[in-house]
Amino acid sequence: DAGVTQSPTHLIKTRGQHVTLRCSPISGHKSVSWYQQVLGQGPQFIFQYYEKEERGRGNFPDRFSARQFPNYSSELNVNALLLGDSALYLCASSPGLSNQPQHFGDGTRLSIL
Amino acid sequence: AQSVTQLDSHVSVSEGTPVLLRCNYSSSYSPSLFWYVQHPNKGLQLLLKYTSAATLVKGINGFEAEFKKSETSFHLTKPSAHMSDAAEYFCVVSTTFAAGNKLTFGGGTRVLVKP
């Protein structure tokens, strides 16, 4: 079975640009969460989506937004990129909203120049 | 608010010797706890989970963890380290809020295995 897939794997942008990252969850998983992992730190929670609705948001500015599609795939959008947005962006899926383990993709490495 | 503290940022062991990674958590109720491993340039792989069924939890690749409520600890151990265990390890607590849940990660412990 396919795991969580993310695209692209690497991306280079400049300050002020916009970026869209994509995630396909494990088949049958309805919940998708996004995390930001800055080099040398643990991942930080950005968003959780379930059944196309936002169910939780971490402490990130409004430049960060996301959505979930009817097939449960998801996009993370970041506007007006800053140097500090350089990070590994991880997508995780789980069957529902309970305290089940979340399964992670390999991430998108975003570099801002 | 729930939080996780990993007491060692780096651990160095020799191949074939035991590994101990220490984790303390803060939670207002019975937590769901996990250990994840991250190899270089990879995502996170679940090693094991604690969800109150048993205090000693066995995971993949010979790892196990013991939940101690009195000490608010969830330390990860392996009897004999292998070169392939060199990676970063994260202790994680799952937080349930009104409409969903999120994972809160510790700062990570990087494991170096010497031949």
PDB file of C-alpha atoms in Angstrom:
ATOM      1  CA  ASP A   1       0.000   0.000   0.000  1.00  0.00           C
ATOM      2  CA  ALA A   2       1.208   3.495  -0.788  1.00  0.00           C
ATOM      3  CA  GLY A   3       2.164   5.652   2.157  1.00  0.00           C
ATOM      4  CA  VAL A   4       1.743   9.384   2.481  1.00  0.00           C
ATOM      5  CA  THR A   5       3.130  11.075  -0.619  1.00  0.00           C
ATOM      6  CA  GLN A   6       4.260  14.692  -0.840  1.00  0.00           C
ATOM      7  CA  SER A   7       5.279  16.843  -3.759  1.00  0.00           C
ATOM      8  CA  PRO A   8       7.569  18.383  -4.677  1.00  0.00           C
ATOM      9  CA  THR A   9      10.462  16.892  -2.704  1.00  0.00           C
ATOM     10  CA  HIS A  10      12.559  20.042  -2.956  1.00  0.00           C
ATOM     11  CA  LEU A  11      11.714  23.634  -3.778  1.00  0.00           C
ATOM     12  CA  ILE A  12      13.702  26.839  -3.966  1.00  0.00           C
ATOM     13  CA  LYS A  13      11.920  30.187  -3.777  1.00  0.00           C
ATOM     14  CA  THR A  14      12.858  33.804  -3.141  1.00  0.00           C
ATOM     15  CA  ARG A  15      11.531  36.143  -0.499  1.00  0.00           C
ATOM     16  CA  GLY A  16       8.062  37.480  -1.193  1.00  0.00           C
ATOM     17  CA  GLN A  17       7.022  34.618  -3.458  1.00  0.00           C
ATOM     18  CA  HIS A  18       4.182  32.202  -2.926  1.00  0.00           C
ATOM     19  CA  VAL A  19       4.422  28.406  -2.628  1.00  0.00           C
ATOM     20  CA  THR A  20       1.982  25.476  -2.759  1.00  0.00           C
ATOM     21  CA  LEU A  21       2.867  22.102  -1.280  1.00  0.00           C
ATOM     22  CA  ARG A  22       0.824  18.977  -1.920  1.00  0.00           C
ATOM     23  CA  CYS A  23       0.015  15.861   0.072  1.00  0.00           C
ATOM     24  CA  SER A  24      -1.835  12.617  -0.644  1.00  0.00           C
ATOM     25  CA  PRO A  25      -2.811  10.648   2.458  1.00  0.00           C
ATOM     26  CA  ILE A  26      -2.828   6.905   2.918  1.00  0.00           C
ATOM     27  CA  SER A  27      -5.880   5.392   1.271  1.00  0.00           C
ATOM     28  CA  GLY A  28      -8.792   5.445   3.710  1.00  0.00           C
ATOM     29  CA  HIS A  29      -7.296   8.150   5.918  1.00  0.00           C
ATOM     30  CA  LYS A  30      -9.561  11.176   6.265  1.00  0.00           C
ATOM     31  CA  SER A  31      -7.377  13.390   8.462  1.00  0.00           C
ATOM     32  CA  VAL A  32      -4.366  15.316   7.173  1.00  0.00           C
ATOM     33  CA  SER A  33      -2.046  17.393   9.337  1.00  0.00           C
ATOM     34  CA  TRP A  34       0.830  19.685   8.367  1.00  0.00           C
ATOM     35  CA  TYR A  35       4.008  20.279  10.367  1.00  0.00           C
ATOM     36  CA  GLN A  36       7.004  22.573   9.911  1.00  0.00           C
ATOM     37  CA  GLN A  37      10.430  21.270  10.893  1.00  0.00           C
ATOM     38  CA  VAL A  38      13.165  23.864  11.055  1.00  0.00           C
ATOM     39  CA  LEU A  39      16.703  22.470  10.902  1.00  0.00           C
ATOM     40  CA  GLY A  40      17.787  21.082  14.265  1.00  0.00           C
ATOM     41  CA  GLN A  41      14.335  21.204  15.861  1.00  0.00           C
ATOM     42  CA  GLY A  42      11.313  18.977  16.280  1.00  0.00           C
ATOM     43  CA  PRO A  43       8.308  19.441  13.993  1.00  0.00           C
ATOM     44  CA  GLN A  44       5.766  22.137  14.882  1.00  0.00           C
ATOM     45  CA  PHE A  45       2.039  21.715  14.231  1.00  0.00           C
ATOM     46  CA  ILE A  46       0.587  24.014  11.556  1.00  0.00           C
ATOM     47  CA  PHE A  47      -2.868  22.666  10.601  1.00  0.00           C
ATOM     48  CA  GLN A  48      -5.176  19.689  10.848  1.00  0.00           C
ATOM     49  CA  TYR A  49      -7.923  19.029   8.310  1.00  0.00           C
ATOM     50  CA  TYR A  50     -10.664  16.431   8.505  1.00  0.00           C
ATOM     51  CA  GLU A  51     -13.510  15.951   6.050  1.00  0.00           C
ATOM     52  CA  LYS A  52     -12.412  19.140   4.256  1.00  0.00           C
ATOM     53  CA  GLU A  53     -12.752  21.269   7.378  1.00  0.00           C
ATOM     54  CA  GLU A  54      -9.985  22.894   9.396  1.00  0.00           C
ATOM     55  CA  ARG A  55      -9.976  21.236  12.814  1.00  0.00           C
ATOM     56  CA  GLY A  56      -6.939  22.859  14.355  1.00  0.00           C
ATOM     57  CA  ARG A  57      -4.336  25.524  13.766  1.00  0.00           C
ATOM     58  CA  GLY A  58      -0.950  26.048  15.352  1.00  0.00           C
ATOM     59  CA  ASN A  59       0.775  29.319  16.131  1.00  0.00           C
ATOM     60  CA  PHE A  60       1.526  30.362  12.557  1.00  0.00           C
ATOM     61  CA  PRO A  61       0.726  33.659  10.797  1.00  0.00           C
ATOM     62  CA  ASP A  62      -2.128  34.114   8.341  1.00  0.00           C
ATOM     63  CA  ARG A  63       0.373  33.815   5.480  1.00  0.00           C
ATOM     64  CA  PHE A  64      -0.052  30.075   6.012  1.00  0.00           C
ATOM     65  CA  SER A  65      -3.250  28.505   4.727  1.00  0.00           C
ATOM     66  CA  ALA A  66      -4.386  25.056   3.678  1.00  0.00           C
ATOM     67  CA  ARG A  67      -7.277  23.157   2.263  1.00  0.00           C
ATOM     68  CA  GLN A  68      -8.437  19.578   1.866  1.00  0.00           C
ATOM     69  CA  PHE A  69     -10.127  18.179  -1.197  1.00  0.00           C
ATOM     70  CA  PRO A  70     -12.986  15.643  -1.521  1.00  0.00           C
ATOM     71  CA  ASN A  71     -10.438  12.865  -2.131  1.00  0.00           C
ATOM     72  CA  TYR A  72      -8.784  13.868   1.201  1.00  0.00           C
ATOM     73  CA  SER A  73      -5.606  15.151  -0.434  1.00  0.00           C
ATOM     74  CA  SER A  74      -4.399  18.501   0.847  1.00  0.00           C
ATOM     75  CA  GLU A  75      -2.475  21.609  -0.113  1.00  0.00           C
ATOM     76  CA  LEU A  76      -0.460  23.916   2.096  1.00  0.00           C
ATOM     77  CA  ASN A  77      -0.035  27.472   0.826  1.00  0.00           C
ATOM     78  CA  VAL A  78       2.433  30.023   2.107  1.00  0.00           C
ATOM     79  CA  ASN A  79       2.328  33.632   0.887  1.00  0.00           C
ATOM     80  CA  ALA A  80       4.933  36.393   1.100  1.00  0.00           C
ATOM     81  CA  LEU A  81       7.740  33.972   1.868  1.00  0.00           C
ATOM     82  CA  LEU A  82      10.333  34.945   4.448  1.00  0.00           C
ATOM     83  CA  LEU A  83      13.811  33.553   4.974  1.00  0.00           C
ATOM     84  CA  GLY A  84      12.548  31.984   8.201  1.00  0.00           C
ATOM     85  CA  ASP A  85      10.080  29.847   6.260  1.00  0.00           C
ATOM     86  CA  SER A  86      12.979  27.678   5.098  1.00  0.00           C
ATOM     87  CA  ALA A  87      12.205  24.268   6.567  1.00  0.00           C
ATOM     88  CA  LEU A  88      11.095  20.710   5.935  1.00  0.00           C
ATOM     89  CA  TYR A  89       7.315  20.641   5.620  1.00  0.00           C
ATOM     90  CA  LEU A  90       5.803  17.353   6.689  1.00  0.00           C
ATOM     91  CA  CYS A  91       2.367  16.000   5.966  1.00  0.00           C
ATOM     92  CA  ALA A  92       0.818  13.307   8.156  1.00  0.00           C
ATOM     93  CA  SER A  93      -2.391  11.338   7.793  1.00  0.00           C
ATOM     94  CA  SER A  94      -4.515   9.285  10.165  1.00  0.00           C
ATOM     95  CA  PRO A  95      -7.846   7.504   9.855  1.00  0.00           C
ATOM     96  CA  GLY A  96      -9.743   9.971  12.055  1.00  0.00           C
ATOM     97  CA  LEU A  97      -9.441  12.477  14.861  1.00  0.00           C
ATOM     98  CA  SER A  98      -8.713  10.256  17.856  1.00  0.00           C
ATOM     99  CA  ASN A  99      -5.254   9.774  19.381  1.00  0.00           C
ATOM    100  CA  GLN A 100      -4.197   7.321  16.708  1.00  0.00           C
ATOM    101  CA  PRO A 101      -0.668   7.441  15.343  1.00  0.00           C
ATOM    102  CA  GLN A 102      -0.131   9.792  12.455  1.00  0.00           C
ATOM    103  CA  HIS A 103       1.770   8.500   9.437  1.00  0.00           C
ATOM    104  CA  PHE A 104       4.242  10.872   7.835  1.00  0.00           C
ATOM    105  CA  GLY A 105       5.418  11.510   4.311  1.00  0.00           C
ATOM    106  CA  ASP A 106       9.058  12.248   3.491  1.00  0.00           C
ATOM    107  CA  GLY A 107       8.379  15.969   3.384  1.00  0.00           C
ATOM    108  CA  THR A 108       9.055  18.896   1.096  1.00  0.00           C
ATOM    109  CA  ARG A 109      12.343  20.711   1.672  1.00  0.00           C
ATOM    110  CA  LEU A 110      11.672  24.434   1.087  1.00  0.00           C
ATOM    111  CA  SER A 111      14.622  26.792   0.752  1.00  0.00           C
ATOM    112  CA  ILE A 112      14.108  30.552   0.627  1.00  0.00           C
ATOM    113  CA  LEU A 113      16.856  32.677  -0.935  1.00  0.00           C
TER     114      LEU A 113
ATOM    115  CA  ALA B   1      -0.782  22.645  27.828  1.00  0.00           C
ATOM    116  CA  GLN B   2       0.992  19.413  27.142  1.00  0.00           C
ATOM    117  CA  SER B   3       4.740  19.361  26.562  1.00  0.00           C
ATOM    118  CA  VAL B   4       7.591  16.929  26.057  1.00  0.00           C
ATOM    119  CA  THR B   5      11.211  17.229  27.157  1.00  0.00           C
ATOM    120  CA  GLN B   6      13.934  15.000  25.787  1.00  0.00           C
ATOM    121  CA  LEU B   7      16.733  15.113  28.278  1.00  0.00           C
ATOM    122  CA  ASP B   8      19.619  14.428  25.885  1.00  0.00           C
ATOM    123  CA  SER B   9      20.147  16.201  22.589  1.00  0.00           C
ATOM    124  CA  HIS B  10      22.868  13.714  21.557  1.00  0.00           C
ATOM    125  CA  VAL B  11      23.623  10.122  22.593  1.00  0.00           C
ATOM    126  CA  SER B  12      26.667   8.174  21.447  1.00  0.00           C
ATOM    127  CA  VAL B  13      26.834   4.390  21.843  1.00  0.00           C
ATOM    128  CA  SER B  14      28.986   1.556  20.564  1.00  0.00           C
ATOM    129  CA  GLU B  15      27.453  -1.068  18.313  1.00  0.00           C
ATOM    130  CA  GLY B  16      26.110  -3.946  20.397  1.00  0.00           C
ATOM    131  CA  THR B  17      25.668  -1.900  23.581  1.00  0.00           C
ATOM    132  CA  PRO B  18      22.333  -0.746  25.082  1.00  0.00           C
ATOM    133  CA  VAL B  19      20.633   2.470  24.060  1.00  0.00           C
ATOM    134  CA  LEU B  20      18.631   4.667  26.459  1.00  0.00           C
ATOM    135  CA  LEU B  21      16.781   7.776  25.284  1.00  0.00           C
ATOM    136  CA  ARG B  22      15.091   9.757  28.034  1.00  0.00           C
ATOM    137  CA  CYS B  23      11.767  11.563  27.766  1.00  0.00           C
ATOM    138  CA  ASN B  24       9.605  13.395  30.283  1.00  0.00           C
ATOM    139  CA  TYR B  25       6.136  14.667  29.510  1.00  0.00           C
ATOM    140  CA  SER B  26       3.701  17.108  30.993  1.00  0.00           C
ATOM    141  CA  SER B  27       0.019  16.283  30.695  1.00  0.00           C
ATOM    142  CA  SER B  28      -3.098  17.094  32.636  1.00  0.00           C
ATOM    143  CA  TYR B  29      -4.627  13.670  31.979  1.00  0.00           C
ATOM    144  CA  SER B  30      -3.694  10.227  30.744  1.00  0.00           C
ATOM    145  CA  PRO B  31      -1.633  10.916  27.669  1.00  0.00           C
ATOM    146  CA  SER B  32      -1.139   9.151  24.368  1.00  0.00           C
ATOM    147  CA  LEU B  33       2.601   8.954  23.808  1.00  0.00           C
ATOM    148  CA  PHE B  34       4.685   7.922  20.818  1.00  0.00           C
ATOM    149  CA  TRP B  35       8.288   7.547  19.737  1.00  0.00           C
ATOM    150  CA  TYR B  36       9.166   8.367  16.142  1.00  0.00           C
ATOM    151  CA  VAL B  37      12.504   7.967  14.340  1.00  0.00           C
ATOM    152  CA  GLN B  38      13.782  10.170  11.527  1.00  0.00           C
ATOM    153  CA  HIS B  39      16.633   9.114   9.286  1.00  0.00           C
ATOM    154  CA  PRO B  40      18.497  11.813   7.335  1.00  0.00           C
ATOM    155  CA  ASN B  41      16.387  13.563   4.710  1.00  0.00           C
ATOM    156  CA  LYS B  42      13.431  11.346   5.506  1.00  0.00           C
ATOM    157  CA  GLY B  43      10.043  11.690   7.152  1.00  0.00           C
ATOM    158  CA  LEU B  44       9.139  10.269  10.520  1.00  0.00           C
ATOM    159  CA  GLN B  45       8.564   6.584  11.160  1.00  0.00           C
ATOM    160  CA  LEU B  46       6.503   5.369  14.108  1.00  0.00           C
ATOM    161  CA  LEU B  47       8.514   3.172  16.485  1.00  0.00           C
ATOM    162  CA  LEU B  48       5.878   2.524  19.133  1.00  0.00           C
ATOM    163  CA  LYS B  49       2.851   3.969  20.903  1.00  0.00           C
ATOM    164  CA  TYR B  50       1.467   4.034  24.430  1.00  0.00           C
ATOM    165  CA  THR B  51      -2.275   4.267  24.837  1.00  0.00           C
ATOM    166  CA  SER B  52      -2.777   3.025  28.442  1.00  0.00           C
ATOM    167  CA  ALA B  53      -3.159  -0.691  27.667  1.00  0.00           C
ATOM    168  CA  ALA B  54       0.227  -1.681  29.157  1.00  0.00           C
ATOM    169  CA  THR B  55       3.054   0.268  30.726  1.00  0.00           C
ATOM    170  CA  LEU B  56       5.785  -1.594  28.824  1.00  0.00           C
ATOM    171  CA  VAL B  57       5.364  -1.076  25.114  1.00  0.00           C
ATOM    172  CA  LYS B  58       7.220  -3.033  22.461  1.00  0.00           C
ATOM    173  CA  GLY B  59       7.907  -1.461  19.102  1.00  0.00           C
ATOM    174  CA  ILE B  60       9.659  -2.201  15.861  1.00  0.00           C
ATOM    175  CA  ASN B  61      13.347  -3.007  15.397  1.00  0.00           C
ATOM    176  CA  GLY B  62      13.793  -4.228  18.984  1.00  0.00           C
ATOM    177  CA  PHE B  63      12.877  -0.948  20.678  1.00  0.00           C
ATOM    178  CA  GLU B  64      10.673  -0.734  23.731  1.00  0.00           C
ATOM    179  CA  ALA B  65       9.523   2.007  26.091  1.00  0.00           C
ATOM    180  CA  GLU B  66       8.230   2.077  29.644  1.00  0.00           C
ATOM    181  CA  PHE B  67       5.517   4.454  30.771  1.00  0.00           C
ATOM    182  CA  LYS B  68       5.949   5.607  34.390  1.00  0.00           C
ATOM    183  CA  LYS B  69       3.122   7.846  35.509  1.00  0.00           C
ATOM    184  CA  SER B  70       4.703   8.645  38.886  1.00  0.00           C
ATOM    185  CA  GLU B  71       7.804   9.955  37.141  1.00  0.00           C
ATOM    186  CA  THR B  72       5.975  11.356  34.066  1.00  0.00           C
ATOM    187  CA  SER B  73       8.531   9.551  31.952  1.00  0.00           C
ATOM    188  CA  PHE B  74       8.460   7.492  28.759  1.00  0.00           C
ATOM    189  CA  HIS B  75      12.040   6.373  28.157  1.00  0.00           C
ATOM    190  CA  LEU B  76      13.016   4.433  25.031  1.00  0.00           C
ATOM    191  CA  THR B  77      15.473   1.543  25.185  1.00  0.00           C
ATOM    192  CA  LYS B  78      17.087  -1.066  22.970  1.00  0.00           C
ATOM    193  CA  PRO B  79      19.275  -3.857  24.357  1.00  0.00           C
ATOM    194  CA  SER B  80      21.811  -3.849  21.543  1.00  0.00           C
ATOM    195  CA  ALA B  81      22.446  -0.966  19.163  1.00  0.00           C
ATOM    196  CA  HIS B  82      22.925  -1.546  15.447  1.00  0.00           C
ATOM    197  CA  MET B  83      24.610   0.783  12.987  1.00  0.00           C
ATOM    198  CA  SER B  84      21.244   1.294  11.277  1.00  0.00           C
ATOM    199  CA  ASP B  85      19.883   2.817  14.516  1.00  0.00           C
ATOM    200  CA  ALA B  86      21.865   6.007  13.872  1.00  0.00           C
ATOM    201  CA  ALA B  87      19.120   8.610  13.429  1.00  0.00           C
ATOM    202  CA  GLU B  88      17.143  11.266  15.289  1.00  0.00           C
ATOM    203  CA  TYR B  89      14.474  10.141  17.722  1.00  0.00           C
ATOM    204  CA  PHE B  90      11.459  12.138  18.828  1.00  0.00           C
ATOM    205  CA  CYS B  91       9.256  11.633  21.861  1.00  0.00           C
ATOM    206  CA  VAL B  92       5.747  12.828  21.070  1.00  0.00           C
ATOM    207  CA  VAL B  93       2.517  13.461  22.981  1.00  0.00           C
ATOM    208  CA  SER B  94      -0.861  13.603  21.280  1.00  0.00           C
ATOM    209  CA  THR B  95      -3.084  16.463  22.380  1.00  0.00           C
ATOM    210  CA  THR B  96      -6.818  16.294  21.842  1.00  0.00           C
ATOM    211  CA  PHE B  97      -8.639  19.616  21.556  1.00  0.00           C
ATOM    212  CA  ALA B  98     -12.244  20.540  20.840  1.00  0.00           C
ATOM    213  CA  ALA B  99     -12.330  19.724  17.150  1.00  0.00           C
ATOM    214  CA  GLY B 100      -9.284  17.541  16.560  1.00  0.00           C
ATOM    215  CA  ASN B 101      -5.870  16.550  17.792  1.00  0.00           C
ATOM    216  CA  LYS B 102      -2.235  17.431  17.211  1.00  0.00           C
ATOM    217  CA  LEU B 103       1.185  15.995  17.958  1.00  0.00           C
ATOM    218  CA  THR B 104       3.591  17.889  20.209  1.00  0.00           C
ATOM    219  CA  PHE B 105       7.221  16.903  19.679  1.00  0.00           C
ATOM    220  CA  GLY B 106      10.213  16.957  21.963  1.00  0.00           C
ATOM    221  CA  GLY B 107      13.387  18.572  20.717  1.00  0.00           C
ATOM    222  CA  GLY B 108      14.821  15.278  19.502  1.00  0.00           C
ATOM    223  CA  THR B 109      17.789  13.096  20.430  1.00  0.00           C
ATOM    224  CA  ARG B 110      20.404  12.384  17.799  1.00  0.00           C
ATOM    225  CA  VAL B 111      21.909   8.910  18.159  1.00  0.00           C
ATOM    226  CA  LEU B 112      25.398   8.136  16.940  1.00  0.00           C
ATOM    227  CA  VAL B 113      26.440   4.485  16.766  1.00  0.00           C
ATOM    228  CA  LYS B 114      30.176   3.772  16.759  1.00  0.00           C
ATOM    229  CA  PRO B 115      31.525   0.577  15.218  1.00  0.00           C
TER     230      PRO B 115
END
